[in-house]
C-alpha positions as a LaTeX table, in Angstrom:
\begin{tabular}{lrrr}
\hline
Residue & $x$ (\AA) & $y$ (\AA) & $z$ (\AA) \\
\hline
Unk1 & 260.61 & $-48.45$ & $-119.15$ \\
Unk2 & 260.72 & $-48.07$ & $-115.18$ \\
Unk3 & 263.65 & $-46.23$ & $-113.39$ \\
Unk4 & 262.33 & $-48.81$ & $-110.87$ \\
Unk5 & 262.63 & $-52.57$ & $-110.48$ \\
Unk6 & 259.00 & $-54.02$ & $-109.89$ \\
Unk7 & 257.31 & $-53.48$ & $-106.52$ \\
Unk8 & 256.93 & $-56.82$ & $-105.30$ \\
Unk9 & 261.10 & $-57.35$ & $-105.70$ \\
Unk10 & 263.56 & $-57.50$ & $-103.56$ \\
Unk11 & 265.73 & $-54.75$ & $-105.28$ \\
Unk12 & 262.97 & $-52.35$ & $-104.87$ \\
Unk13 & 263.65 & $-50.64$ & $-101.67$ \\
Unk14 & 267.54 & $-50.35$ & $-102.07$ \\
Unk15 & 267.05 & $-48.87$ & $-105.80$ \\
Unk16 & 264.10 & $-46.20$ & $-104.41$ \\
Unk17 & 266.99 & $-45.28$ & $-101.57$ \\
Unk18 & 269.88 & $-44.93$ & $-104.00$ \\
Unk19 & 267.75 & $-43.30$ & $-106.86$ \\
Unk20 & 266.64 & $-40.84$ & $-103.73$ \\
Unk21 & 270.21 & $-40.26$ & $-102.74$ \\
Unk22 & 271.32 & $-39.52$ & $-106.17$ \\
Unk23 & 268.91 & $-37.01$ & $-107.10$ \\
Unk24 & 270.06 & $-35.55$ & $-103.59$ \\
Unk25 & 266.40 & $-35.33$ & $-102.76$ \\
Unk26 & 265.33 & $-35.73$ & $-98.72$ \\
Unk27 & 262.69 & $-38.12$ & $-98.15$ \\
Unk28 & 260.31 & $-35.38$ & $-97.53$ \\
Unk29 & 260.94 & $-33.78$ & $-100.72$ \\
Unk30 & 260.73 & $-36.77$ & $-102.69$ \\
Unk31 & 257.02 & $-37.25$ & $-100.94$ \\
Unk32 & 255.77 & $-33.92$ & $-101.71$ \\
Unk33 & 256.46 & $-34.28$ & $-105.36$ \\
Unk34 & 254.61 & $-37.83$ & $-105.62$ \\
Unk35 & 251.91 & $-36.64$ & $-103.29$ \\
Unk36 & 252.79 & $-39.33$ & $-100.70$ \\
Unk37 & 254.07 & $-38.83$ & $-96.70$ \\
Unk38 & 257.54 & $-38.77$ & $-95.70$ \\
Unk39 & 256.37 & $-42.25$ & $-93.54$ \\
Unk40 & 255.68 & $-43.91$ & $-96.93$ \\
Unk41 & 258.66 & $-43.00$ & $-98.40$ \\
Unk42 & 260.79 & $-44.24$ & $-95.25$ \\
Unk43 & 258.57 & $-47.74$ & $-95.29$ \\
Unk44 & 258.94 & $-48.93$ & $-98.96$ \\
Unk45 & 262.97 & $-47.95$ & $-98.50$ \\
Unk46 & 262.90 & $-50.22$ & $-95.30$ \\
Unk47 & 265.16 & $-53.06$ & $-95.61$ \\
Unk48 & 263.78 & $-54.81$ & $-92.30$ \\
Unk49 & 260.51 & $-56.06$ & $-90.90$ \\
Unk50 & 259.02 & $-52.57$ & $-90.88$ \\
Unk51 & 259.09 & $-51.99$ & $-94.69$ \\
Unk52 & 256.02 & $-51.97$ & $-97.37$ \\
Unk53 & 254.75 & $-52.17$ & $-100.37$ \\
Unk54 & 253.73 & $-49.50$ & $-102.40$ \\
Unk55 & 249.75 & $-49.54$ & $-103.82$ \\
Unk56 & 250.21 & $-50.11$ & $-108.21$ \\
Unk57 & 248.75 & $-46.12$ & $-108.34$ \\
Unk58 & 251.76 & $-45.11$ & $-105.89$ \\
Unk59 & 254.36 & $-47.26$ & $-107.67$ \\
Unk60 & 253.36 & $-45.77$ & $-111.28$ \\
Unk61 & 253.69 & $-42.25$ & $-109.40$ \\
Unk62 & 257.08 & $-42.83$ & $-107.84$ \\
Unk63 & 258.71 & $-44.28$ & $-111.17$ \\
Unk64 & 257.35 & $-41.36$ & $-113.60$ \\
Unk65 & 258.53 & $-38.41$ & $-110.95$ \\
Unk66 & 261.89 & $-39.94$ & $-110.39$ \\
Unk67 & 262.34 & $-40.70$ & $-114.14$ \\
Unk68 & 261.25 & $-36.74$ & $-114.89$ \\
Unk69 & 264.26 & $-36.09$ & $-112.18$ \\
Unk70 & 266.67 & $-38.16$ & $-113.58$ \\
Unk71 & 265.92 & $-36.83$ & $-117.46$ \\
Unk72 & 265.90 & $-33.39$ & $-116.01$ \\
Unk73 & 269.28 & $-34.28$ & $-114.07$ \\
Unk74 & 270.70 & $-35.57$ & $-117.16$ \\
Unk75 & 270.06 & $-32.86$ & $-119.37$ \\
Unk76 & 271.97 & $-30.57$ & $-116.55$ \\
Unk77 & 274.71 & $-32.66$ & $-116.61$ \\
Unk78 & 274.93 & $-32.70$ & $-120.53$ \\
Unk79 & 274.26 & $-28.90$ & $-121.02$ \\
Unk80 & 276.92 & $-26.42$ & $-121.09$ \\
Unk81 & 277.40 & $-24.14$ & $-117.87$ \\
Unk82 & 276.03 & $-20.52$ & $-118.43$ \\
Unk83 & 278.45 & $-18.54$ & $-119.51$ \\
Unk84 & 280.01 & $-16.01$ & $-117.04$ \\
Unk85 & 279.72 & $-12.54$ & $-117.25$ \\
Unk86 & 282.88 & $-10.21$ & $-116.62$ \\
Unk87 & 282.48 & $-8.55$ & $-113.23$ \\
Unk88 & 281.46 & $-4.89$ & $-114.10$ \\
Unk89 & 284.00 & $-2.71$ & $-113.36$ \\
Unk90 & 283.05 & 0.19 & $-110.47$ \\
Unk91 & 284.53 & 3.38 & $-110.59$ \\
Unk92 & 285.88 & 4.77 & $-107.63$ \\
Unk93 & 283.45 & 6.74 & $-105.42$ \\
Unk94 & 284.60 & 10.66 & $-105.65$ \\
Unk95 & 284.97 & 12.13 & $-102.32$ \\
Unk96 & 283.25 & 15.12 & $-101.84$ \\
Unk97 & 285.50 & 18.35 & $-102.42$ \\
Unk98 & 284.62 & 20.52 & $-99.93$ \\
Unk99 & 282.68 & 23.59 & $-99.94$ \\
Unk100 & 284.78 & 26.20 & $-99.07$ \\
Unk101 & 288.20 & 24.30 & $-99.09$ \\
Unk102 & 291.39 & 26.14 & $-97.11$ \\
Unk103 & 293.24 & 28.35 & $-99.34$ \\
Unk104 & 296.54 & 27.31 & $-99.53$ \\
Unk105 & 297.70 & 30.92 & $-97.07$ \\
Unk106 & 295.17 & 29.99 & $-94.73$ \\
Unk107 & 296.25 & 28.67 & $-91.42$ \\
Unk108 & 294.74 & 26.57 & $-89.47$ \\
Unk109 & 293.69 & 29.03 & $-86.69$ \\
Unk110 & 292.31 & 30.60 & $-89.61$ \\
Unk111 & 290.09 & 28.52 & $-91.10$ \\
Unk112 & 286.33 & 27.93 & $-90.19$ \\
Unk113 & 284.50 & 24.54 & $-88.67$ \\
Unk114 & 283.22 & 24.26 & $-91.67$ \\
Unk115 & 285.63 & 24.13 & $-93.36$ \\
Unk116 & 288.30 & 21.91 & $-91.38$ \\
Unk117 & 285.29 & 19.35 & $-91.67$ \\
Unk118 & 285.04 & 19.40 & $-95.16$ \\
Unk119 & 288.85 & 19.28 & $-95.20$ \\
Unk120 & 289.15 & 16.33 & $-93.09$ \\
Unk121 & 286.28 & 14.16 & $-94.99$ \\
Unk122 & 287.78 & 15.16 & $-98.10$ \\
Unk123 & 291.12 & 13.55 & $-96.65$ \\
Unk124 & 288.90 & 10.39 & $-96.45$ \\
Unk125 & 287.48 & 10.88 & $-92.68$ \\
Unk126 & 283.82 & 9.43 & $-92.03$ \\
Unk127 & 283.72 & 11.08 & $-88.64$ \\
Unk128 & 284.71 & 14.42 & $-87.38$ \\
Unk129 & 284.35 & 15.21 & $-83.35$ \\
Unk130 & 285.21 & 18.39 & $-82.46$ \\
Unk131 & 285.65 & 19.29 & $-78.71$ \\
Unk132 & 286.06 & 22.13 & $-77.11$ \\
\hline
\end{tabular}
């Protein structure tokens, strides 16, 4: 059984276009799986003066690709959804302890460069200037 109403009818070209839009397929997609142009799709959907008639060889193409598209959209519709997987839960990054961290009896005018840097991006900083 055709997805499609005979060629030579009059319901042809509105059921292509509607078959077309449900499928959500662009004109141009719908040619490249039958192996026709994007022009012959827009002609045999024509519903005025400039519309055509497909060959039998392009008919029999169009109606077993759309009815593969429809089974295939059916069986989507009818299948359950994947199931979801739990986000994975991310520990924390560790911030770096610093390499020689101040002493708690160490002052500030005390302590090293170094280690008022690794003091500050242990206290979370990403960027330490230090001016003079």
């Amino acid at each position: 059984m055709s997805v499609l109403p005979d060629f030579e009818s009059a319901e042809f070209a509105p059921a292509l276009k509607a078959i077309r839009k449900q499928l959500q397929l662009s004109r141009t997609a719908l040619a490249a799986q039958v192996g026709l142009s994007t022009a012959a799709i827009q002609r045999y959907e024509a519903q005025d003066g400039s519309n055509i008639k497909p060959s039998r060889e392009a008919y029999e193409r169009l109606s077993k690709v759309l009815a593969a598209l429809l089974a295939d959209n059916a069986s989507a519709a009818t299948s359950p959804p994947p199931p979801v997987t739990p986000p994975v839960a991310v520990p924390p990054a560790t911030t770096a302890q610093p390499a020689a961290p101040l002493a708690p009896g160490i002052l500030l005018a005390d302590a090293t460069l170094e280690q008022l840097i690794a003091r500050a991006k242990a206290m979370g900083a990403k960027k330490v200037t230090v001016e003079f």
